[in-house]
Coordinates of C-alpha atoms in Angstrom, one line a residue:
M1 CA 0.0 0.1 0.0
E2 CA 2.6 2.2 -0.1
H3 CA 2.4 3.6 -3.2
L4 CA -0.2 5.2 -3.0
I5 CA 0.9 7.2 0.0
N6 CA 1.0 11.0 -1.3
T7 CA 4.2 11.8 -3.2
R8 CA 5.3 14.7 -0.9
V9 CA 4.8 13.2 1.6
Q10 CA 7.1 10.0 0.2
E11 CA 9.5 12.7 -0.8
I12 CA 10.5 14.4 2.3
E13 CA 13.2 12.9 4.3
V14 CA 13.4 12.4 8.1
S15 CA 15.1 15.6 9.6
G16 CA 19.2 15.6 9.4
I17 CA 19.3 16.0 13.0
R18 CA 17.4 13.4 14.2
K19 CA 18.4 11.3 11.3
F20 CA 22.1 11.5 12.7
Y21 CA 21.4 11.7 16.4
N22 CA 19.6 8.4 16.2
M23 CA 22.2 6.8 14.4
V24 CA 24.6 7.1 17.3
S25 CA 23.0 6.9 20.0
H26 CA 23.5 3.9 21.0
I27 CA 27.3 3.9 20.6
D28 CA 28.4 4.3 24.3
D29 CA 30.4 7.2 26.2
V30 CA 29.8 9.7 23.3
I31 CA 29.8 13.2 24.8
S32 CA 26.8 14.5 22.4
L33 CA 26.7 18.0 21.4
T34 CA 23.5 17.5 18.8
I35 CA 20.2 18.5 19.5
G36 CA 19.0 21.9 21.0
Q37 CA 17.8 20.7 24.6
P38 CA 18.1 22.9 27.5
D39 CA 20.1 21.0 29.9
F40 CA 18.1 22.8 33.0
L41 CA 15.0 21.9 34.5
T42 CA 11.4 23.4 34.2
P43 CA 11.4 26.5 36.7
E44 CA 9.6 24.7 39.4
H45 CA 6.5 26.8 39.7
V46 CA 6.1 26.1 36.4
K47 CA 5.5 22.9 36.9
Q48 CA 4.0 23.1 40.2
A49 CA 1.2 25.2 38.1
G50 CA 0.7 21.9 35.8
I51 CA 0.3 19.3 39.1
K52 CA -2.4 22.3 40.2
A53 CA -3.9 21.8 36.9
I54 CA -4.6 18.6 36.6
E55 CA -5.1 18.3 40.4
D56 CA -8.2 20.7 39.4
N57 CA -9.0 18.6 36.8
F58 CA -8.0 21.6 34.2
T59 CA -8.3 18.8 31.8
S60 CA -10.6 19.8 29.4
Y61 CA -11.0 21.4 25.9
T62 CA -9.8 25.0 26.3
H63 CA -11.5 27.6 23.5
N64 CA -9.2 27.0 20.2
A65 CA -7.5 29.7 20.5
G66 CA -6.2 29.3 24.2
I67 CA -7.4 30.1 27.5
S68 CA -8.1 33.9 27.7
E69 CA -5.3 34.8 30.8
L70 CA -2.5 32.8 29.1
R71 CA -3.7 35.0 25.8
T72 CA -3.0 37.3 27.8
A73 CA -0.5 37.0 29.1
A74 CA 1.7 36.2 25.9
C75 CA 0.6 39.7 24.6
D76 CA 1.7 41.0 27.8
F77 CA 4.9 40.2 27.5
V78 CA 5.8 40.3 23.8
A79 CA 4.4 44.0 24.7
K80 CA 6.8 44.2 27.6
K81 CA 10.2 42.3 26.2
Y82 CA 9.9 44.0 22.8
G83 CA 7.6 46.2 22.0
L84 CA 5.0 44.7 20.3
T85 CA 1.7 45.4 20.4
Y86 CA -1.4 42.0 19.9
E87 CA -5.0 41.9 21.0
P88 CA -5.2 39.0 23.0
D89 CA -9.3 38.2 21.9
S90 CA -8.0 38.6 18.2
E91 CA -3.6 38.3 17.8
V92 CA -2.7 35.7 19.0
I93 CA -2.8 31.7 18.8
V94 CA -1.4 29.3 21.4
T95 CA 0.0 26.1 19.7
V96 CA 1.3 23.3 20.0
G97 CA 4.3 24.2 20.3
A98 CA 7.0 26.7 17.6
S99 CA 6.6 23.6 14.9
E100 CA 2.7 23.5 15.2
A101 CA 2.6 27.4 14.7
I102 CA 4.9 26.8 11.7
D103 CA 2.8 24.4 10.0
I104 CA -0.4 26.0 10.3
T105 CA 0.5 29.3 8.8
F106 CA 2.5 27.5 5.9
R107 CA -0.6 26.1 5.2
T108 CA -3.4 29.1 5.6
I109 CA -0.6 31.5 3.5
L110 CA 0.9 29.3 0.5
A111 CA -0.5 28.1 -2.4
E112 CA 0.0 25.9 -5.3
G113 CA 3.4 27.3 -7.4
T114 CA 3.8 30.1 -4.7
E115 CA 8.1 30.9 -3.8
V116 CA 9.1 31.2 0.3
I117 CA 12.5 32.3 0.6
L118 CA 14.6 31.5 3.2
P119 CA 18.8 31.6 4.4
G120 CA 20.6 28.9 3.8
P121 CA 22.3 27.1 6.2
I122 CA 18.7 27.0 7.8
Y123 CA 16.9 24.5 10.4
P124 CA 14.5 21.5 8.4
G125 CA 11.7 22.1 9.4
Y126 CA 11.1 24.9 7.3
E127 CA 11.0 23.1 3.5
P128 CA 9.4 19.9 4.1
I129 CA 6.5 21.6 5.4
I130 CA 6.7 24.6 2.4
R131 CA 6.4 21.3 -0.4
M132 CA 3.7 19.2 1.0
C133 CA 2.2 22.5 0.3
G134 CA 3.2 22.7 -3.3
A135 CA 4.8 25.6 -2.5
V136 CA 8.6 26.2 -3.4
P137 CA 11.3 26.9 -1.3
V138 CA 14.4 28.8 -2.8
H139 CA 17.5 29.1 -0.5
V140 CA 19.8 32.4 -0.5
D141 CA 23.5 30.8 0.7
I142 CA 24.4 33.6 3.0
R143 CA 27.2 31.3 3.9
D144 CA 30.0 34.5 2.6
N145 CA 27.9 37.1 4.4
Q146 CA 28.8 36.2 8.0
F147 CA 25.7 34.2 8.0
R148 CA 23.3 37.2 7.7
F149 CA 20.4 36.9 6.0
T150 CA 20.3 41.0 5.1
L151 CA 18.3 42.9 2.3
D152 CA 21.2 42.8 -0.7
M153 CA 20.8 39.2 -0.3
I154 CA 16.9 38.6 -0.7
K155 CA 16.4 40.9 -3.3
P156 CA 17.8 39.1 -6.3
Y157 CA 15.4 36.3 -5.3
I158 CA 11.9 38.3 -5.2
T159 CA 9.9 37.7 -8.1
D160 CA 6.2 37.4 -8.5
K161 CA 5.7 34.1 -7.0
T162 CA 7.1 35.4 -4.2
R163 CA 4.7 34.5 -1.0
C164 CA 6.8 34.8 2.1
I165 CA 9.8 35.6 3.4
V166 CA 11.3 33.1 6.0
M167 CA 13.3 35.3 9.1
P168 CA 14.7 32.6 11.5
Y169 CA 16.3 35.0 14.5
P170 CA 18.2 34.2 16.4
S171 CA 18.8 31.7 14.5
N172 CA 19.2 27.7 14.1
P173 CA 22.1 26.8 13.7
T174 CA 24.7 30.3 13.4
G175 CA 23.6 31.5 16.3
V176 CA 23.4 35.0 14.5
S177 CA 20.6 37.6 15.0
L178 CA 20.1 40.7 12.4
T179 CA 20.4 44.5 13.8
E180 CA 17.7 47.0 13.8
I181 CA 18.7 48.7 10.6
E182 CA 19.3 45.2 9.0
L183 CA 15.8 44.8 9.7
K184 CA 14.7 47.7 9.5
E185 CA 16.2 47.7 5.7
I186 CA 14.3 44.4 4.5
A187 CA 10.6 45.7 6.2
D188 CA 10.7 49.3 4.2
Y189 CA 11.5 47.3 0.9
L190 CA 8.9 45.5 1.8
K191 CA 5.9 47.8 2.3
E192 CA 4.7 47.7 -0.8
R193 CA 4.7 44.6 -1.2
E194 CA 2.8 41.5 -1.3
I195 CA 4.6 39.2 0.9
F196 CA 4.4 38.2 4.1
V197 CA 7.6 37.5 6.5
L198 CA 7.5 34.5 9.1
A199 CA 9.4 35.4 12.1
D200 CA 10.6 32.5 13.9
E201 CA 11.2 33.7 17.0
I202 CA 11.6 30.9 19.2
Y203 CA 15.5 32.4 20.8
S204 CA 14.3 35.7 21.1
E205 CA 14.8 35.2 24.8
L206 CA 18.3 34.0 23.9
T207 CA 20.4 37.4 23.0
Y208 CA 23.4 37.6 24.7
D209 CA 25.2 41.1 22.7
Q210 CA 22.0 42.9 21.8
P211 CA 18.4 42.8 22.6
H212 CA 16.1 41.3 19.9
I213 CA 14.9 43.1 17.5
S214 CA 11.5 41.6 15.9
I215 CA 10.7 42.3 12.8
A216 CA 7.4 42.8 13.1
S217 CA 8.5 46.3 15.0
F218 CA 8.8 47.8 11.6
L219 CA 6.0 45.3 9.9
K220 CA 3.6 43.7 11.5
E221 CA 1.0 44.4 9.2
K222 CA 2.2 41.2 7.3
T223 CA 4.4 39.7 9.5
I224 CA 3.5 36.6 11.4
V225 CA 5.3 36.0 14.6
I226 CA 6.4 32.4 16.2
N227 CA 6.9 31.6 19.2
G228 CA 7.5 30.0 22.6
L229 CA 8.9 28.6 26.2
S230 CA 11.1 25.1 24.9
K231 CA 13.9 27.5 25.4
S232 CA 13.1 30.6 26.8
H233 CA 11.8 28.1 30.2
S234 CA 13.1 24.7 28.7
M235 CA 10.0 23.5 28.3
T236 CA 10.2 21.4 25.4
G237 CA 7.9 18.2 25.9
W238 CA 5.1 20.7 27.1
R239 CA 4.8 21.4 23.4
I240 CA 3.2 25.6 24.0
G241 CA 4.2 28.0 21.2
F242 CA 2.3 31.4 20.2
L243 CA 1.1 32.9 17.0
F244 CA 1.3 36.9 16.3
A245 CA -0.5 38.1 13.8
P246 CA -2.7 40.3 12.5
K247 CA -6.5 39.6 12.9
D248 CA -7.3 39.8 9.0
I249 CA -4.6 37.2 8.9
T250 CA -4.8 35.1 12.7
K251 CA -9.0 34.7 12.2
H252 CA -7.6 31.8 8.8
I253 CA -4.8 30.7 10.7
L254 CA -7.2 30.0 13.6
K255 CA -9.5 27.6 11.3
V256 CA -6.4 25.5 9.7
H257 CA -4.8 25.4 14.2
Q258 CA -9.4 24.1 15.0
Y259 CA -9.2 21.1 12.4
N260 CA -6.2 20.3 13.3
V261 CA -5.4 20.1 16.8
S262 CA -8.4 21.5 18.5
C263 CA -6.6 23.8 20.4
A264 CA -3.5 23.0 23.3
T265 CA -3.3 21.2 26.2
S266 CA -5.1 22.5 28.9
I267 CA -2.3 21.1 31.3
A268 CA 0.6 23.2 30.2
Q269 CA -1.2 26.5 29.4
R270 CA -1.7 26.4 32.8
A271 CA 1.5 25.3 33.6
A272 CA 2.8 28.4 30.0
L273 CA 0.4 30.8 32.1
A274 CA 2.8 31.0 35.3
A275 CA 5.4 31.3 32.7
L276 CA 4.8 34.3 31.2
T277 CA 4.3 35.7 34.9
T278 CA 5.9 35.2 37.6
G279 CA 7.8 33.1 34.8
M280 CA 8.6 36.3 33.3
D281 CA 12.9 37.2 33.7
D282 CA 12.9 33.2 34.3
A283 CA 15.4 33.0 31.4
I284 CA 17.7 34.8 32.6
P285 CA 19.5 32.3 34.8
M286 CA 19.8 30.6 31.9
K287 CA 21.4 33.1 29.7
K288 CA 23.9 34.3 32.3
E289 CA 25.8 29.9 32.2
Y290 CA 24.6 30.2 27.9
I291 CA 26.9 33.4 28.1
K292 CA 29.5 32.0 30.2
R293 CA 29.9 28.7 27.8
R294 CA 29.6 30.9 24.6
D295 CA 32.4 32.5 25.5
Y296 CA 34.9 29.4 26.9
V297 CA 33.4 27.4 23.6
Y298 CA 34.2 30.2 21.3
T299 CA 37.7 30.7 22.9
R300 CA 38.6 27.0 22.8
L301 CA 37.5 26.5 18.9
T302 CA 39.5 29.7 17.7
A303 CA 42.8 28.0 19.1
M304 CA 41.8 25.6 16.9
G305 CA 42.0 27.2 14.2
L306 CA 38.4 26.7 13.7
Q307 CA 36.3 29.2 11.3
V308 CA 33.7 30.3 13.6
V309 CA 31.5 33.2 13.4
K310 CA 30.6 34.2 17.6
P311 CA 26.7 33.5 17.9
D312 CA 25.0 36.3 20.1
G313 CA 21.8 34.2 20.5
A314 CA 20.6 30.9 20.4
F315 CA 22.8 27.8 21.9
Y316 CA 25.2 27.3 18.9
F317 CA 28.3 27.5 16.9
F318 CA 27.7 26.9 13.1
V319 CA 31.8 25.1 12.7
K320 CA 33.6 25.0 9.1
I321 CA 35.1 21.9 8.6
P322 CA 39.2 22.5 8.4
D323 CA 40.2 21.9 4.9
F324 CA 42.4 19.3 6.1
I325 CA 39.6 17.1 6.5
Q326 CA 38.5 15.6 3.3
L327 CA 35.4 14.9 4.2
N328 CA 31.8 15.4 3.6
S329 CA 30.3 16.9 6.5
F330 CA 28.0 14.0 7.7
D331 CA 31.1 11.1 7.2
F332 CA 33.0 13.6 9.4
A333 CA 30.3 13.7 12.1
L334 CA 30.5 10.0 11.5
E335 CA 34.5 9.7 11.8
M336 CA 34.1 12.1 14.9
V337 CA 31.7 9.7 16.7
H338 CA 33.6 6.1 16.2
Q339 CA 36.9 7.7 16.5
A340 CA 36.4 10.4 19.4
K341 CA 32.9 9.6 20.7
V342 CA 32.1 13.4 20.5
A343 CA 28.8 13.9 17.9
V344 CA 27.9 16.7 17.0
V345 CA 25.2 17.7 13.8
P346 CA 26.9 17.1 10.1
G347 CA 26.1 20.9 8.3
S348 CA 24.5 18.8 5.5
A349 CA 21.4 19.1 7.8
F350 CA 20.5 22.7 7.3
S351 CA 20.3 22.0 3.5
E352 CA 22.9 22.4 1.0
Y353 CA 24.2 25.3 1.8
G354 CA 25.2 23.7 5.6
E355 CA 27.7 21.2 3.3
G356 CA 31.0 21.9 4.9
Y357 CA 29.8 22.4 8.3
F358 CA 29.1 21.0 12.0
R359 CA 26.5 22.4 14.5
L360 CA 28.0 21.9 18.1
S361 CA 25.4 23.0 20.5
F362 CA 26.4 24.1 24.0
A363 CA 23.0 23.7 25.8
C364 CA 25.0 21.4 28.5
S365 CA 27.7 21.8 31.4
L366 CA 30.7 23.3 31.2
E367 CA 32.9 20.2 32.2
T368 CA 30.8 18.2 29.0
L369 CA 32.4 20.8 26.5
E370 CA 35.4 20.4 28.3
T371 CA 35.7 16.8 27.6
G372 CA 33.4 17.5 24.0
L373 CA 36.1 20.3 23.1
N374 CA 39.2 17.9 24.2
R375 CA 38.3 14.9 22.2
I376 CA 37.0 16.8 19.1
E377 CA 41.3 19.0 19.6
T378 CA 42.6 15.5 19.5
F379 CA 40.9 13.8 17.0
L380 CA 41.5 17.2 13.9
N381 CA 45.5 16.9 15.2
T382 CA 45.5 13.1 14.2
K383 CA 44.6 14.1 11.2
K384 CA 46.4 16.6 10.2

């Protein structure tokens, strides 16, 4: 019966991140610097709010867009943190993680043959959905621009078929953010064009050298902002995301969300409410620790002579594989697992423009990072 499966689904592949992780997870004594899972626990007050929701039997369906208190808290959060103004009753949807928010956005705005412009390298969660919508992903090679997806990089790829531009900042896998000037230039250029912007800002609370700025500050009427609590509050398994957009957009996205999942989990919504109110600044202690780790890793990698751009957000380094290594990124990562007992993600997982790189996550302890980097250094020295 497999031949009857939707051909678009048959043609997409499992995420390269997960594919590689699953391939090496059984190997003993491996230091894993792969998946973007914060090593901090969900804050205690957030867990207690979830427990209380169960004890209070808050286990029924909620409003499709989410409980009103949480939608209000979400709007208050982005207003205080980023200066974004949205109406709780009509301009925010609580989703099952940021992933569902991305899915329902594309399924709402894309049509057969339309084009979506994305930077490359990029997180692999966008392209398969775009293709399943019958649309065309158009990658822009930003490797020689310090991984910056600036207006001069975007303009040559805009056509009359362009429906959306994906702005994923801070970036996974590069950790790069754009400046206020860079974002405003893009926004000004798009003001007179009928093009949506999908701003994936899931790492917005983890910025290190400058405050997070959303392109929605300059282009609210065309921007769909995706955010959530997975990274900011170490709540990956709770699966709570947020989608913010003008009401004439959200009213249509809400229909897709309704038929997709009905609503986000009621218990997780109560926990999310605690995260966004009493836990509004829960990310600050994590951010301080991430800065220490980032600076340590950057010092070590550059001392090894590796080519890297210092990340100013998220918790990743996207590292150029040295020229003396005559392997593609997948084989390089596989060899390093077997010989050095360190797992990183091959750059090819992040589009063809990630080839020749590997992603290293510093969402783990300094002790783990030190051991892993020692092994990487020894491994590279044996290859020279």
